[in-house]
Amino acid sequence: MLAAAQVNAGDTAWMLVATALVLLMTPALGLFYAGFVRSKNTLNTFMMSVAALAVVTVSFAAVGYSLAFSDGNGFIGGLDHAFLRDVGFTPREGMTIPHLLFFAYQATFCIITAALISGAVVERMRFPAFLLFLLVWSVAVYPVLAHWVWGGGWLQERGTLDFAGGVPVEMASGFSALAAALVVRARKDYGRQALLPHNAVFILLGAGLLWFGWFGFNGGSGFGVGNASILAFTNTLLAPAATLVVWFTLDQLRDRKVTAVGAATAIVVGCVAITPAAGFLSPGFAMLLGAVAAVPSYFIILWRPRTRLDETLDVLAAHGTAGLVGILFIGFFAQASWNGVSDGLVFGNAGQLADQALAVLATPAYAFFGTFAILKGIGLLMPLRTSEHEESLGLDVVEHGEEAYATGEGAILLTQEDGARAAEVLQPVPVVP
């Protein structure tokens, strides 16, 4: 067992910045998602990400962090660090940053992972039910998967490589989103009319901020300012750029138009794909990964609306699929000469591919069935989704009593349907000259 090192000021300074960058990704995700929905659901969609900032931060500090990173067994950690017990300024074993900072950094990962799942159920899931889901999921699903691959769990023991979250973040969110979409069911207008994004500028701005934050997400996962962080940082620039080029090409071939929404989606797909591999691939192979990952995600996004599955914002395609591709890509193209850890199949180590394959089999299964069970259980306690009438009004007014755009239409519909008292409150105040 490694002895605890001294705190390194440079490593600590970088990790403070990286933690802030990853935290920024959650409101950036809210903006990104809000652009995709209809205008009457803008605030509710953004608030689902804000809810993750609140609920998941508390639940992860209380028990989630301990379950992920305390000593336990191959499946889950223990409660040694519950409520941040013994998490202070002394570094964790083998690290050069304060343990407390390591917790804060890991908390931001759990926060955004839980927020990602909201993309599957926007425009119809009740806000109280989503709050309860965040609480349970951030304790029962994310910490288990984080422990498997980072906390001394069975995947880590076998040698599975995951630099920044292909297992507990990307595949977990994607396959949890699939389960959520199946349990909560489709929007009432899905398949009957076009349900189009209402603000492409929000989508582009959100994607740009996500890419910016991802430099902390991947670059910070080296936990210092050494070669691993530099490699991950650089690959986070290269892979999404390659994804964009391929996405532009596919858009041009399919419809002779390169779309803004497609470009924003490509940025996310490229960032997701490089996440598990960022510190394990050479820059050249990082670009190849970005290019390769574009293809399955692109065609799944085209195909999904033709099905009855209303996985509304394509979390499975953008995160689950791209994360899976990234995890497997490590098994083929990891280079010890760059990462100092392991080679992949192409460089003579077939065992690494087998270890990566285990992750892509076990992670989707646990995330899917765990999420399915959680939502079914919550559904026994409270309604998971709004009524058709409430869905027609829009969840901004129904769940929050506010509108993103001051047209008044939602408020007028609500007063017509739901009583004289609301109408009285919403009466305009006469201006006396």
Tab-separated table of C-alpha atoms in Angstrom:
chain	number	residue	atom	x	y	z
A	1	MET	CA	0.000	0.000	0.000
A	2	LEU	CA	1.333	3.409	-1.011
A	3	ALA	CA	2.154	5.936	1.675
A	4	ALA	CA	0.336	9.250	1.620
A	5	ALA	CA	2.315	11.899	-0.218
A	6	GLN	CA	2.640	15.546	0.681
A	7	VAL	CA	0.193	18.024	-0.809
A	8	ASN	CA	1.579	19.508	-4.012
A	9	ALA	CA	0.591	23.140	-4.523
A	10	GLY	CA	0.633	22.964	-8.319
A	11	ASP	CA	-1.469	19.811	-8.454
A	12	THR	CA	-3.902	21.266	-5.939
A	13	ALA	CA	-4.260	24.529	-7.849
A	14	TRP	CA	-5.042	22.693	-11.071
A	15	MET	CA	-7.565	20.429	-9.362
A	16	LEU	CA	-9.363	23.412	-7.826
A	17	VAL	CA	-9.772	24.816	-11.339
A	18	ALA	CA	-10.754	21.431	-12.773
A	19	THR	CA	-13.424	20.964	-10.102
A	20	ALA	CA	-14.938	24.341	-10.938
A	21	LEU	CA	-14.864	23.502	-14.656
A	22	VAL	CA	-16.722	20.242	-14.120
A	23	LEU	CA	-19.278	21.945	-11.883
A	24	LEU	CA	-19.915	24.443	-14.697
A	25	MET	CA	-20.871	21.538	-16.934
A	26	THR	CA	-24.143	20.925	-15.079
A	27	PRO	CA	-25.708	24.352	-15.747
A	28	ALA	CA	-24.206	24.107	-19.247
A	29	LEU	CA	-26.080	20.844	-19.661
A	30	GLY	CA	-29.251	22.546	-18.454
A	31	LEU	CA	-28.834	25.188	-21.159
A	32	PHE	CA	-28.058	22.546	-23.788
A	33	TYR	CA	-31.109	20.466	-22.882
A	34	ALA	CA	-33.383	23.507	-22.552
A	35	GLY	CA	-32.754	24.433	-26.169
A	36	PHE	CA	-33.958	21.035	-27.353
A	37	VAL	CA	-37.403	21.127	-25.738
A	38	ARG	CA	-40.492	23.151	-26.575
A	39	SER	CA	-40.535	26.646	-25.130
A	40	LYS	CA	-43.232	25.796	-22.567
A	41	ASN	CA	-40.834	23.334	-20.900
A	42	THR	CA	-37.651	25.418	-20.928
A	43	LEU	CA	-37.439	26.250	-17.223
A	44	ASN	CA	-38.463	22.800	-16.060
A	45	THR	CA	-35.787	21.188	-18.209
A	46	PHE	CA	-33.118	23.537	-16.862
A	47	MET	CA	-34.382	23.031	-13.313
A	48	MET	CA	-33.789	19.294	-13.567
A	49	SER	CA	-30.071	20.049	-13.824
A	50	VAL	CA	-30.304	22.558	-10.981
A	51	ALA	CA	-32.024	19.873	-8.911
A	52	ALA	CA	-29.051	17.578	-9.436
A	53	LEU	CA	-26.744	20.294	-8.129
A	54	ALA	CA	-28.767	20.338	-4.928
A	55	VAL	CA	-29.856	16.772	-4.233
A	56	VAL	CA	-26.847	14.872	-5.538
A	57	THR	CA	-24.303	17.086	-3.797
A	58	VAL	CA	-25.930	16.309	-0.450
A	59	SER	CA	-26.498	12.602	-1.085
A	60	PHE	CA	-22.973	12.074	-2.399
A	61	ALA	CA	-21.461	13.826	0.611
A	62	ALA	CA	-23.649	11.822	2.984
A	63	VAL	CA	-23.118	8.303	1.660
A	64	GLY	CA	-22.410	8.160	-2.064
A	65	TYR	CA	-18.752	9.104	-1.851
A	66	SER	CA	-18.103	6.564	0.874
A	67	LEU	CA	-19.830	3.785	-1.064
A	68	ALA	CA	-17.684	4.579	-4.088
A	69	PHE	CA	-14.279	5.168	-2.498
A	70	SER	CA	-14.158	3.497	0.923
A	71	ASP	CA	-12.742	0.033	1.441
A	72	GLY	CA	-15.371	-2.603	0.897
A	73	ASN	CA	-15.669	-5.535	-1.450
A	74	GLY	CA	-15.523	-5.964	-5.200
A	75	PHE	CA	-19.090	-4.738	-5.613
A	76	ILE	CA	-19.393	-1.720	-3.324
A	77	GLY	CA	-17.451	0.279	-0.764
A	78	GLY	CA	-18.251	0.727	2.901
A	79	LEU	CA	-19.353	3.603	5.108
A	80	ASP	CA	-15.943	4.621	6.469
A	81	HIS	CA	-16.288	8.061	4.852
A	82	ALA	CA	-20.024	8.586	5.401
A	83	PHE	CA	-20.787	12.272	5.946
A	84	LEU	CA	-17.143	12.918	4.966
A	85	ARG	CA	-15.716	11.297	8.057
A	86	ASP	CA	-11.900	11.368	7.901
A	87	VAL	CA	-12.018	13.328	4.643
A	88	GLY	CA	-9.743	16.273	5.341
A	89	PHE	CA	-6.628	18.070	4.158
A	90	THR	CA	-4.328	15.045	4.186
A	91	PRO	CA	-4.008	13.433	0.726
A	92	ARG	CA	-5.460	10.050	-0.061
A	93	GLU	CA	-2.924	7.286	-0.408
A	94	GLY	CA	-0.743	7.812	-3.449
A	95	MET	CA	-2.149	11.263	-4.238
A	96	THR	CA	-0.820	14.804	-3.929
A	97	ILE	CA	-4.062	16.742	-3.458
A	98	PRO	CA	-6.134	17.066	-0.266
A	99	HIS	CA	-8.652	14.302	0.273
A	100	LEU	CA	-11.375	16.938	0.640
A	101	LEU	CA	-10.602	18.285	-2.823
A	102	PHE	CA	-10.682	14.777	-4.277
A	103	PHE	CA	-14.186	14.402	-2.814
A	104	ALA	CA	-15.338	17.712	-4.315
A	105	TYR	CA	-14.024	16.720	-7.731
A	106	GLN	CA	-15.718	13.327	-7.619
A	107	ALA	CA	-18.968	14.927	-6.447
A	108	THR	CA	-19.150	17.029	-9.608
A	109	PHE	CA	-18.987	13.824	-11.648
A	110	CYS	CA	-21.927	12.267	-9.836
A	111	ILE	CA	-23.910	15.501	-10.156
A	112	ILE	CA	-23.673	15.773	-13.928
A	113	THR	CA	-24.199	12.047	-14.458
A	114	ALA	CA	-27.528	12.163	-12.647
A	115	ALA	CA	-28.502	15.332	-14.516
A	116	LEU	CA	-27.785	13.678	-17.866
A	117	ILE	CA	-30.554	11.137	-17.305
A	118	SER	CA	-33.154	13.909	-17.262
A	119	GLY	CA	-32.795	14.132	-21.037
A	120	ALA	CA	-34.767	10.909	-21.376
A	121	VAL	CA	-37.839	12.146	-19.493
A	122	VAL	CA	-38.094	15.884	-20.168
A	123	GLU	CA	-41.494	17.426	-20.908
A	124	ARG	CA	-43.502	14.886	-18.888
A	125	MET	CA	-41.860	13.686	-15.640
A	126	ARG	CA	-43.108	15.234	-12.409
A	127	PHE	CA	-40.507	17.303	-10.602
A	128	PRO	CA	-41.042	15.754	-7.112
A	129	ALA	CA	-40.649	12.263	-8.579
A	130	PHE	CA	-37.455	13.341	-10.320
A	131	LEU	CA	-36.067	14.736	-7.062
A	132	LEU	CA	-36.633	11.396	-5.351
A	133	PHE	CA	-35.096	9.585	-8.304
A	134	LEU	CA	-31.956	11.737	-8.048
A	135	LEU	CA	-31.622	10.891	-4.374
A	136	VAL	CA	-31.935	7.137	-4.797
A	137	TRP	CA	-29.980	6.818	-8.051
A	138	SER	CA	-27.016	8.804	-6.723
A	139	VAL	CA	-26.722	6.333	-3.840
A	140	ALA	CA	-27.702	3.024	-5.445
A	141	VAL	CA	-26.304	3.176	-8.988
A	142	TYR	CA	-23.506	5.699	-9.512
A	143	PRO	CA	-21.383	4.823	-6.442
A	144	VAL	CA	-21.490	1.124	-7.283
A	145	LEU	CA	-20.199	1.675	-10.812
A	146	ALA	CA	-17.597	4.202	-9.646
A	147	HIS	CA	-16.386	1.672	-7.078
A	148	TRP	CA	-16.133	-1.050	-9.709
A	149	VAL	CA	-13.692	0.885	-11.840
A	150	TRP	CA	-12.030	3.479	-9.557
A	151	GLY	CA	-12.591	2.483	-5.928
A	152	GLY	CA	-10.917	-0.912	-5.856
A	153	GLY	CA	-13.846	-2.872	-7.264
A	154	TRP	CA	-13.815	-5.950	-9.425
A	155	LEU	CA	-13.307	-4.222	-12.785
A	156	GLN	CA	-10.340	-2.270	-11.490
A	157	GLU	CA	-8.885	-5.432	-9.977
A	158	ARG	CA	-9.152	-7.198	-13.329
A	159	GLY	CA	-7.393	-4.328	-15.089
A	160	THR	CA	-10.210	-2.475	-16.851
A	161	LEU	CA	-9.051	1.013	-17.832
A	162	ASP	CA	-11.355	4.013	-17.575
A	163	PHE	CA	-9.586	7.343	-17.370
A	164	ALA	CA	-12.455	9.741	-16.702
A	165	GLY	CA	-15.797	7.985	-16.597
A	166	GLY	CA	-16.824	5.769	-19.488
A	167	VAL	CA	-18.289	3.324	-16.966
A	168	PRO	CA	-19.906	5.353	-14.143
A	169	VAL	CA	-20.698	8.485	-16.166
A	170	GLU	CA	-21.238	7.812	-19.854
A	171	MET	CA	-22.509	4.238	-20.138
A	172	ALA	CA	-24.314	4.582	-16.816
A	173	SER	CA	-26.223	7.689	-17.884
A	174	GLY	CA	-27.005	6.345	-21.349
A	175	PHE	CA	-28.444	3.015	-20.265
A	176	SER	CA	-30.159	4.549	-17.243
A	177	ALA	CA	-31.806	6.969	-19.662
A	178	LEU	CA	-33.045	4.049	-21.736
A	179	ALA	CA	-34.659	2.492	-18.673
A	180	ALA	CA	-36.163	5.823	-17.628
A	181	ALA	CA	-37.714	6.378	-21.048
A	182	LEU	CA	-39.305	2.934	-20.951
A	183	VAL	CA	-40.752	3.351	-17.456
A	184	VAL	CA	-41.975	6.951	-17.779
A	185	ARG	CA	-43.243	6.320	-21.340
A	186	ALA	CA	-43.554	8.633	-24.290
A	187	ARG	CA	-44.926	12.167	-24.460
A	188	LYS	CA	-48.530	12.329	-25.600
A	189	ASP	CA	-47.630	14.011	-28.906
A	190	TYR	CA	-44.665	11.760	-29.685
A	191	GLY	CA	-45.095	10.242	-33.141
A	192	ARG	CA	-48.132	12.417	-33.865
A	193	GLN	CA	-46.446	15.713	-34.667
A	194	ALA	CA	-42.979	17.174	-35.010
A	195	LEU	CA	-41.492	17.981	-31.586
A	196	LEU	CA	-38.659	20.286	-32.549
A	197	PRO	CA	-35.980	22.177	-30.588
A	198	HIS	CA	-37.073	25.704	-29.816
A	199	ASN	CA	-33.668	27.403	-29.472
A	200	ALA	CA	-30.617	26.261	-31.432
A	201	VAL	CA	-28.539	29.066	-29.910
A	202	PHE	CA	-29.060	27.613	-26.415
A	203	ILE	CA	-27.993	24.234	-27.771
A	204	LEU	CA	-24.806	25.574	-29.361
A	205	LEU	CA	-23.893	27.685	-26.354
A	206	GLY	CA	-24.544	24.786	-23.999
A	207	ALA	CA	-22.398	22.463	-26.105
A	208	GLY	CA	-19.575	24.999	-26.196
A	209	LEU	CA	-19.647	25.391	-22.422
A	210	LEU	CA	-19.751	21.614	-22.014
A	211	TRP	CA	-16.636	21.246	-24.179
A	212	PHE	CA	-14.926	23.950	-22.134
A	213	GLY	CA	-15.814	22.169	-18.897
A	214	TRP	CA	-14.703	18.842	-20.321
A	215	PHE	CA	-11.079	19.996	-20.231
A	216	GLY	CA	-11.443	19.879	-16.456
A	217	PHE	CA	-13.412	16.645	-16.606
A	218	ASN	CA	-10.752	14.756	-18.549
A	219	GLY	CA	-7.687	16.849	-17.801
A	220	GLY	CA	-8.432	16.759	-14.092
A	221	SER	CA	-8.682	12.986	-14.022
A	222	GLY	CA	-4.902	12.797	-13.926
A	223	PHE	CA	-5.165	14.483	-10.492
A	224	GLY	CA	-2.173	16.696	-11.103
A	225	VAL	CA	-0.141	18.497	-13.724
A	226	GLY	CA	1.791	15.498	-15.021
A	227	ASN	CA	1.906	13.846	-18.418
A	228	ALA	CA	-1.408	12.027	-18.011
A	229	SER	CA	-3.298	15.272	-17.514
A	230	ILE	CA	-1.515	16.956	-20.413
A	231	LEU	CA	-2.308	14.033	-22.711
A	232	ALA	CA	-5.945	13.927	-21.604
A	233	PHE	CA	-6.298	17.695	-21.984
A	234	THR	CA	-4.906	17.628	-25.522
A	235	ASN	CA	-6.980	14.624	-26.573
A	236	THR	CA	-10.096	16.443	-25.339
A	237	LEU	CA	-9.353	19.081	-27.957
A	238	LEU	CA	-8.623	16.626	-30.760
A	239	ALA	CA	-11.316	13.958	-30.502
A	240	PRO	CA	-14.401	16.229	-30.602
A	241	ALA	CA	-12.905	18.152	-33.524
A	242	ALA	CA	-12.605	14.892	-35.466
A	243	THR	CA	-16.178	13.986	-34.524
A	244	LEU	CA	-17.361	17.336	-35.849
A	245	VAL	CA	-15.634	16.784	-39.196
A	246	VAL	CA	-17.260	13.373	-39.658
A	247	TRP	CA	-20.653	14.696	-38.496
A	248	PHE	CA	-20.458	17.579	-40.972
A	249	THR	CA	-19.674	15.070	-43.712
A	250	LEU	CA	-22.569	12.791	-42.811
A	251	ASP	CA	-24.971	15.743	-42.634
A	252	GLN	CA	-23.793	16.979	-46.028
A	253	LEU	CA	-24.142	13.554	-47.636
A	254	ARG	CA	-27.582	12.941	-46.152
A	255	ASP	CA	-29.309	16.277	-46.628
A	256	ARG	CA	-26.770	18.695	-48.156
A	257	LYS	CA	-27.104	20.831	-45.030
A	258	VAL	CA	-24.794	20.957	-42.017
A	259	THR	CA	-27.035	21.677	-39.026
A	260	ALA	CA	-26.254	23.639	-35.885
A	261	VAL	CA	-28.032	21.068	-33.729
A	262	GLY	CA	-25.964	18.343	-35.349
A	263	ALA	CA	-22.748	20.251	-34.697
A	264	ALA	CA	-23.614	20.696	-31.029
A	265	THR	CA	-24.473	17.015	-30.717
A	266	ALA	CA	-21.191	16.057	-32.378
A	267	ILE	CA	-19.226	18.064	-29.822
A	268	VAL	CA	-20.852	16.126	-27.013
A	269	VAL	CA	-20.390	12.755	-28.725
A	270	GLY	CA	-16.690	13.438	-29.296
A	271	CYS	CA	-16.156	14.546	-25.713
A	272	VAL	CA	-17.970	11.471	-24.431
A	273	ALA	CA	-16.017	9.057	-26.604
A	274	ILE	CA	-12.632	10.353	-25.473
A	275	THR	CA	-13.634	10.475	-21.798
A	276	PRO	CA	-12.616	6.912	-20.848
A	277	ALA	CA	-9.631	6.921	-23.203
A	278	ALA	CA	-8.246	10.433	-22.780
A	279	GLY	CA	-5.142	9.465	-20.823
A	280	PHE	CA	-4.498	6.153	-22.579
A	281	LEU	CA	-4.343	6.978	-26.309
A	282	SER	CA	-1.843	8.816	-28.450
A	283	PRO	CA	-3.159	12.047	-30.011
A	284	GLY	CA	-3.441	10.352	-33.391
A	285	PHE	CA	-5.591	7.542	-32.062
A	286	ALA	CA	-7.663	10.077	-30.103
A	287	MET	CA	-8.607	11.707	-33.403
A	288	LEU	CA	-9.384	8.295	-34.880
A	289	LEU	CA	-11.638	7.533	-31.914
A	290	GLY	CA	-13.485	10.812	-32.386
A	291	ALA	CA	-14.064	10.003	-36.041
A	292	VAL	CA	-15.165	6.416	-35.422
A	293	ALA	CA	-17.512	7.294	-32.545
A	294	ALA	CA	-19.445	9.738	-34.712
A	295	VAL	CA	-20.861	7.013	-36.936
A	296	PRO	CA	-22.917	4.799	-34.572
A	297	SER	CA	-24.182	7.769	-32.563
A	298	TYR	CA	-25.225	9.620	-35.726
A	299	PHE	CA	-27.263	6.744	-37.103
A	300	ILE	CA	-28.851	5.814	-33.782
A	301	ILE	CA	-30.035	9.422	-33.439
A	302	LEU	CA	-31.548	9.208	-36.937
A	303	TRP	CA	-33.168	5.845	-36.264
A	304	ARG	CA	-34.590	6.338	-32.762
A	305	PRO	CA	-37.447	8.770	-33.686
A	306	ARG	CA	-38.791	6.107	-36.051
A	307	THR	CA	-39.395	3.829	-33.084
A	308	ARG	CA	-41.889	4.059	-30.237
A	309	LEU	CA	-39.075	4.830	-27.789
A	310	ASP	CA	-39.280	8.464	-26.672
A	311	GLU	CA	-35.765	8.708	-25.227
A	312	THR	CA	-36.201	12.365	-25.891
A	313	LEU	CA	-32.727	13.916	-26.009
A	314	ASP	CA	-30.867	10.789	-27.157
A	315	VAL	CA	-28.782	10.243	-24.054
A	316	LEU	CA	-28.310	6.611	-25.065
A	317	ALA	CA	-26.859	7.535	-28.455
A	318	ALA	CA	-24.732	10.467	-27.325
A	319	HIS	CA	-23.499	9.069	-24.009
A	320	GLY	CA	-24.207	5.351	-23.724
A	321	THR	CA	-23.101	4.451	-27.236
A	322	ALA	CA	-20.159	6.840	-27.506
A	323	GLY	CA	-18.956	5.883	-24.031
A	324	LEU	CA	-19.139	2.199	-24.945
A	325	VAL	CA	-17.126	2.835	-28.115
A	326	GLY	CA	-14.511	4.712	-26.091
A	327	ILE	CA	-14.162	1.919	-23.534
A	328	LEU	CA	-13.706	-0.718	-26.253
A	329	PHE	CA	-11.327	1.480	-28.240
A	330	ILE	CA	-8.919	1.416	-25.292
A	331	GLY	CA	-8.791	-2.360	-25.602
A	332	PHE	CA	-7.563	-2.053	-29.172
A	333	PHE	CA	-5.394	1.057	-29.256
A	334	ALA	CA	-4.051	1.863	-25.770
A	335	GLN	CA	-0.288	2.469	-25.877
A	336	ALA	CA	1.937	1.987	-22.857
A	337	SER	CA	4.501	4.262	-24.491
A	338	TRP	CA	1.989	7.088	-24.035
A	339	ASN	CA	0.092	6.073	-20.913
A	340	GLY	CA	2.690	4.151	-18.923
A	341	VAL	CA	0.044	1.594	-17.936
A	342	SER	CA	-0.958	-0.866	-20.640
A	343	ASP	CA	-1.045	-1.658	-24.345
A	344	GLY	CA	-4.119	-2.722	-26.279
A	345	LEU	CA	-4.658	-5.536	-28.752
A	346	VAL	CA	-3.013	-3.709	-31.658
A	347	PHE	CA	0.177	-3.424	-29.614
A	348	GLY	CA	0.197	-7.018	-28.455
A	349	ASN	CA	-2.018	-7.152	-25.353
A	350	ALA	CA	-5.228	-9.033	-26.155
A	351	GLY	CA	-6.054	-9.302	-22.462
A	352	GLN	CA	-6.768	-5.578	-22.273
A	353	LEU	CA	-9.548	-5.924	-24.810
A	354	ALA	CA	-11.092	-8.716	-22.740
A	355	ASP	CA	-10.996	-6.515	-19.637
A	356	GLN	CA	-12.670	-3.658	-21.517
A	357	ALA	CA	-15.312	-6.019	-22.897
A	358	LEU	CA	-16.284	-7.006	-19.360
A	359	ALA	CA	-17.066	-3.375	-18.615
A	360	VAL	CA	-19.311	-2.969	-21.655
A	361	LEU	CA	-21.255	-6.072	-20.666
A	362	ALA	CA	-21.663	-5.440	-16.942
A	363	THR	CA	-22.163	-1.666	-16.818
A	364	PRO	CA	-25.197	-1.336	-19.120
A	365	ALA	CA	-26.902	-4.232	-17.358
A	366	TYR	CA	-26.473	-2.800	-13.868
A	367	ALA	CA	-27.360	0.760	-14.898
A	368	PHE	CA	-30.439	-0.304	-16.856
A	369	PHE	CA	-31.937	-2.721	-14.352
A	370	GLY	CA	-31.004	-0.580	-11.354
A	371	THR	CA	-32.698	2.471	-12.841
A	372	PHE	CA	-35.703	0.456	-13.981
A	373	ALA	CA	-36.226	-0.886	-10.454
A	374	ILE	CA	-35.779	2.539	-8.833
A	375	LEU	CA	-38.367	4.199	-11.065
A	376	LYS	CA	-40.844	1.353	-10.702
A	377	GLY	CA	-40.495	1.680	-6.935
A	378	ILE	CA	-40.987	5.447	-7.009
A	379	GLY	CA	-44.038	4.913	-9.204
A	380	LEU	CA	-45.620	2.950	-6.371
A	381	LEU	CA	-45.214	5.966	-4.069
A	382	MET	CA	-46.188	8.855	-6.351
A	383	PRO	CA	-47.101	9.598	-9.966
A	384	LEU	CA	-44.044	9.626	-12.217
A	385	ARG	CA	-45.509	11.785	-14.949
A	386	THR	CA	-47.908	14.630	-15.478
A	387	SER	CA	-51.399	14.262	-16.882
A	388	GLU	CA	-52.006	14.887	-20.583
A	389	HIS	CA	-53.675	18.174	-19.699
A	390	GLU	CA	-50.678	19.316	-17.657
A	391	GLU	CA	-48.338	18.207	-20.413
A	392	SER	CA	-50.316	20.374	-22.846
A	393	LEU	CA	-49.975	23.392	-20.566
A	394	GLY	CA	-46.246	22.901	-20.227
A	395	LEU	CA	-44.238	21.964	-17.172
A	396	ASP	CA	-42.856	25.456	-16.626
A	397	VAL	CA	-46.249	26.682	-15.452
A	398	VAL	CA	-47.502	23.404	-13.985
A	399	GLU	CA	-44.409	22.542	-11.931
A	400	HIS	CA	-42.859	25.945	-11.244
A	401	GLY	CA	-45.523	28.592	-11.812
A	402	GLU	CA	-43.188	30.491	-14.133
A	403	GLU	CA	-42.538	30.938	-17.825
A	404	ALA	CA	-39.209	31.265	-19.606
A	405	TYR	CA	-40.761	33.617	-22.133
A	406	ALA	CA	-43.327	36.120	-20.887
A	407	THR	CA	-46.087	35.349	-23.363
A	408	GLY	CA	-48.605	34.592	-20.625
A	409	GLU	CA	-50.132	31.757	-22.641
A	410	GLY	CA	-49.384	29.061	-20.092
A	411	ALA	CA	-50.711	31.178	-17.238
A	412	ILE	CA	-53.885	31.992	-19.174
A	413	LEU	CA	-54.538	28.327	-19.919
A	414	LEU	CA	-53.952	27.449	-16.294
A	415	THR	CA	-56.418	30.052	-15.006
A	416	GLN	CA	-59.082	29.003	-17.485
A	417	GLU	CA	-58.833	25.392	-16.420
A	418	ASP	CA	-57.936	25.554	-12.778
A	419	GLY	CA	-60.059	28.085	-11.002
A	420	ALA	CA	-61.142	31.595	-10.262
A	421	ARG	CA	-58.582	32.183	-7.535
A	422	ALA	CA	-55.674	31.939	-9.954
A	423	ALA	CA	-57.523	34.218	-12.354
A	424	GLU	CA	-58.001	36.743	-9.586
A	425	VAL	CA	-54.307	36.681	-8.705
A	426	LEU	CA	-53.316	37.135	-12.336
A	427	GLN	CA	-55.641	40.090	-13.009
A	428	PRO	CA	-53.709	43.094	-14.343
A	429	VAL	CA	-53.331	45.993	-11.953
A	430	PRO	CA	-54.986	49.133	-13.407
A	431	VAL	CA	-52.740	52.118	-13.898
A	432	VAL	CA	-54.201	55.236	-12.279
A	433	PRO	CA	-53.173	58.446	-14.055
